Coordinates of C-alpha atoms and ligand atoms in Angstrom, one line a residue:
X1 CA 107.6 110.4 87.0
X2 CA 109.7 107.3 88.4
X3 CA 113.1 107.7 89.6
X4 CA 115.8 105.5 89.0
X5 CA 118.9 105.2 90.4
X6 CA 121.8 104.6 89.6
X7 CA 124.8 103.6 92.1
X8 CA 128.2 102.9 90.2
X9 CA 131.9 102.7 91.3
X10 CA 134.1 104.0 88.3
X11 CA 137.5 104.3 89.5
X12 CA 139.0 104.3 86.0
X13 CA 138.1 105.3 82.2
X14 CA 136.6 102.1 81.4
X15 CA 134.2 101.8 84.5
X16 CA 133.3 105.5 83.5
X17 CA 132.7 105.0 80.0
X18 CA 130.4 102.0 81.5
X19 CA 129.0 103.7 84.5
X20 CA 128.3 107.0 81.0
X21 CA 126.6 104.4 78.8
X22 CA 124.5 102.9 81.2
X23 CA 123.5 106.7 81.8
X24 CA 122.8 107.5 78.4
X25 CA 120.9 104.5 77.8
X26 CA 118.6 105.1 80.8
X27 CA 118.2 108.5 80.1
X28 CA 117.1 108.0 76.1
X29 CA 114.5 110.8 75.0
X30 CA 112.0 108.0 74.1
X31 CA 111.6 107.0 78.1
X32 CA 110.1 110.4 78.9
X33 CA 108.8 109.0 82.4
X34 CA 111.9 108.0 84.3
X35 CA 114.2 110.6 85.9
X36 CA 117.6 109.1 86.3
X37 CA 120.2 110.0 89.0
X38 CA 123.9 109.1 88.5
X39 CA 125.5 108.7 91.9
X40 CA 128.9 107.2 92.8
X41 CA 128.4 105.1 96.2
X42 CA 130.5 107.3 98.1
X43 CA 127.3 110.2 97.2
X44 CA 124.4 108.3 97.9
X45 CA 122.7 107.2 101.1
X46 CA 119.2 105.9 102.5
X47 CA 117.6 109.5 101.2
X48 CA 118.4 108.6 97.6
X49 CA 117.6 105.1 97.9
X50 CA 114.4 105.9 100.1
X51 CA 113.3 108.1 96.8
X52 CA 114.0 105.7 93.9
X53 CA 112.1 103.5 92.1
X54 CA 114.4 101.4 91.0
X55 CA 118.3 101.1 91.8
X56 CA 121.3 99.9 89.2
X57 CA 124.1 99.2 91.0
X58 CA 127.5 98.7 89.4
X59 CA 130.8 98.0 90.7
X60 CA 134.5 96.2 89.9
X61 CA 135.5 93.4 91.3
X62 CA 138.3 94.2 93.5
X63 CA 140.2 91.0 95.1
X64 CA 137.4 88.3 95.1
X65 CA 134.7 91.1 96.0
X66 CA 132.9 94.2 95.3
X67 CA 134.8 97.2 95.7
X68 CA 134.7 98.9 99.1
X69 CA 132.9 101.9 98.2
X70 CA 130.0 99.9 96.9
X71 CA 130.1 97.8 100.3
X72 CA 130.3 101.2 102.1
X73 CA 127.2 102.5 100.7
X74 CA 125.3 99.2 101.8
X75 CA 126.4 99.6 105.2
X76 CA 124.9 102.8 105.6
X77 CA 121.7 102.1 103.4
X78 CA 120.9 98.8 104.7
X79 CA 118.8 99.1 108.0
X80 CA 117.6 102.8 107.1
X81 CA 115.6 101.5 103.7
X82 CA 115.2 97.9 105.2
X83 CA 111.4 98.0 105.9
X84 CA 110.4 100.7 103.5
X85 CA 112.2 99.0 100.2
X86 CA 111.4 95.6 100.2
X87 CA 110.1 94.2 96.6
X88 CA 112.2 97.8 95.0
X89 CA 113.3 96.8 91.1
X90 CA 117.2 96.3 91.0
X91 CA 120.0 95.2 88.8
X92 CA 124.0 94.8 89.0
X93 CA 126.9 95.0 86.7
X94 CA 130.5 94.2 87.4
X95 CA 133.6 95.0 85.3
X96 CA 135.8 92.1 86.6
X97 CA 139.5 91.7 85.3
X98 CA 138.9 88.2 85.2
X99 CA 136.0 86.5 87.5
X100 CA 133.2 88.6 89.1
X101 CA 131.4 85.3 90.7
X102 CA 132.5 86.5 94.3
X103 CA 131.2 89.7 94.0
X104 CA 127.7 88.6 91.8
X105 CA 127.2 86.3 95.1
X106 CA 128.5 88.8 97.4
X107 CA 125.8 91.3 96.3
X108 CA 123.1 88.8 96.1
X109 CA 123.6 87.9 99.6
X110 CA 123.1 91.3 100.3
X111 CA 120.0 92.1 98.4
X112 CA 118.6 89.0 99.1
X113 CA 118.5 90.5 103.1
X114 CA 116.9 93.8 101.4
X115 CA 114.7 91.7 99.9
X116 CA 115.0 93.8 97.0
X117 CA 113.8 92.4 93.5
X118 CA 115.8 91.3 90.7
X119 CA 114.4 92.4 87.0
X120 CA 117.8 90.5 85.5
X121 CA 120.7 88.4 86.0
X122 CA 123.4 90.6 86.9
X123 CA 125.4 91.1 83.8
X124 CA 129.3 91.0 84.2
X125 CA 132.2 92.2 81.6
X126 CA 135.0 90.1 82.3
X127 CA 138.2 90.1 81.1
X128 CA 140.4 92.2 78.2
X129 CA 138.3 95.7 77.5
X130 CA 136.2 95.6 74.7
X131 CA 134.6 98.2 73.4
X132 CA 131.5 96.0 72.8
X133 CA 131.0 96.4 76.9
X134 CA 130.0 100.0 76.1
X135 CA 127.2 99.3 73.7
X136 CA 126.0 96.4 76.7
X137 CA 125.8 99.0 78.6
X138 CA 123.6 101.2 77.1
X139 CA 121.3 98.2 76.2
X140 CA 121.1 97.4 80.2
X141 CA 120.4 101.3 81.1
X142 CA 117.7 101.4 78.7
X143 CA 116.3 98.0 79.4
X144 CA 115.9 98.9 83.2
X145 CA 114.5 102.4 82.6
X146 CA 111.7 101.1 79.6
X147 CA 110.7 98.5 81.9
X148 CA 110.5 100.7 84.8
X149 CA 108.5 103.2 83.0
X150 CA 106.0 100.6 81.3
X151 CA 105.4 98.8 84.3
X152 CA 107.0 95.4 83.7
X153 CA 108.7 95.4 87.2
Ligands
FMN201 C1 143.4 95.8 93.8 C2 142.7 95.1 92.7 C3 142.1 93.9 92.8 C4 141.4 93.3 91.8 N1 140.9 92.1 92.0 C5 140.2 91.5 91.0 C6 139.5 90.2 91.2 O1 139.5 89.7 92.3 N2 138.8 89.7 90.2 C7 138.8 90.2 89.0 O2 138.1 89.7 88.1 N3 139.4 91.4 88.7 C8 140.1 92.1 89.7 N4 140.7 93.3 89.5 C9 140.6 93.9 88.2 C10 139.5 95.0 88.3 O3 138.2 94.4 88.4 C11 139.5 95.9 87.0 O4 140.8 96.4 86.8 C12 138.5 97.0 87.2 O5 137.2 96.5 87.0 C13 138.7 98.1 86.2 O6 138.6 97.7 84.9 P1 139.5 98.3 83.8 O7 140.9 97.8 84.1 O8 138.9 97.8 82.5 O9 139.4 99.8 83.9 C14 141.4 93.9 90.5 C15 142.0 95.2 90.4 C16 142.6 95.8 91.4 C17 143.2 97.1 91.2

């Protein structure tokens, strides 16, 4: 059994209908080898990250960057899974009022010093809500968790 996590900020109904789909989608009966965890960043640390297979991270954009809970959690991850993690599968959404550039490159800075590996380009819903976003988001859940469980990454 794999593990992938999942490490989303959802500070409002739309983030947590996203940061719920992306659950669901992971956690489809068909992908019987993956167990998923749903932690906000606040709730995780090196431990969970240290035991995943894989790690989804998703977060708003807030001023030009990702929010501060999702910084947060890298601050305390970073040199604790640095050596141990390198290559690990990972992915990034951001629900962005309008941009989500800053924090797409923001994060990639980061896991580029993890040396963590991306399976995707991060995917980013931007601007009014549409309820189209929730549907992406189960696609991208089940996406990471098939191609964790065949292999692929
Ligand atoms: C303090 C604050 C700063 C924000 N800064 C940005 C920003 O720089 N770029 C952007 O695209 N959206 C920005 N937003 C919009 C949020 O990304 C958006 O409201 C959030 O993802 C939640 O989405 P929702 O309104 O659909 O629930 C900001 C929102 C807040 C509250």
């Amino acid at each position: 059994m794999k593990t992938l996590l999942i490490v989303a900020h959802a500070p409002s109904p739309n983030t947590l209908a996203l940061r719920d789909a992306v659950a669901r989608g992971a956690g489809h009966p068909d992908i019987a080898g993956v167990s998923v965890r749903v932690l906000s960043p606040f709730e995780a640390g090196a431990q969970d990250v240290l035991a995943a297979d894989a790690i989804l991270l998703g977060t708003t954009e807030n001023l030009g960057y990702m929010s501060g809970a999702l910084k947060d959690f890298f601050d305390r991850i970073y040199y604790p899974v640095l050596e141990q993690k390198q290559g690990m599968p990972c992915a990034l959404w951001v629900r962005a009022g309008h941009d989500g550039t800053g924090t797409c490159r923001a994060v990639q800075t980061i896991v580029t010093g993890l040396r963590w590996s991306w399976v995707q380009p991060p995917v980013v819903w931007r601007g009014t809500w549409q309820d189209s976003f929730v549907a992406d988001a189960e696609t991208l859940g089940m996406t990471l968790a098939a191609g964790l469980e065949s292999g692929i990454f």
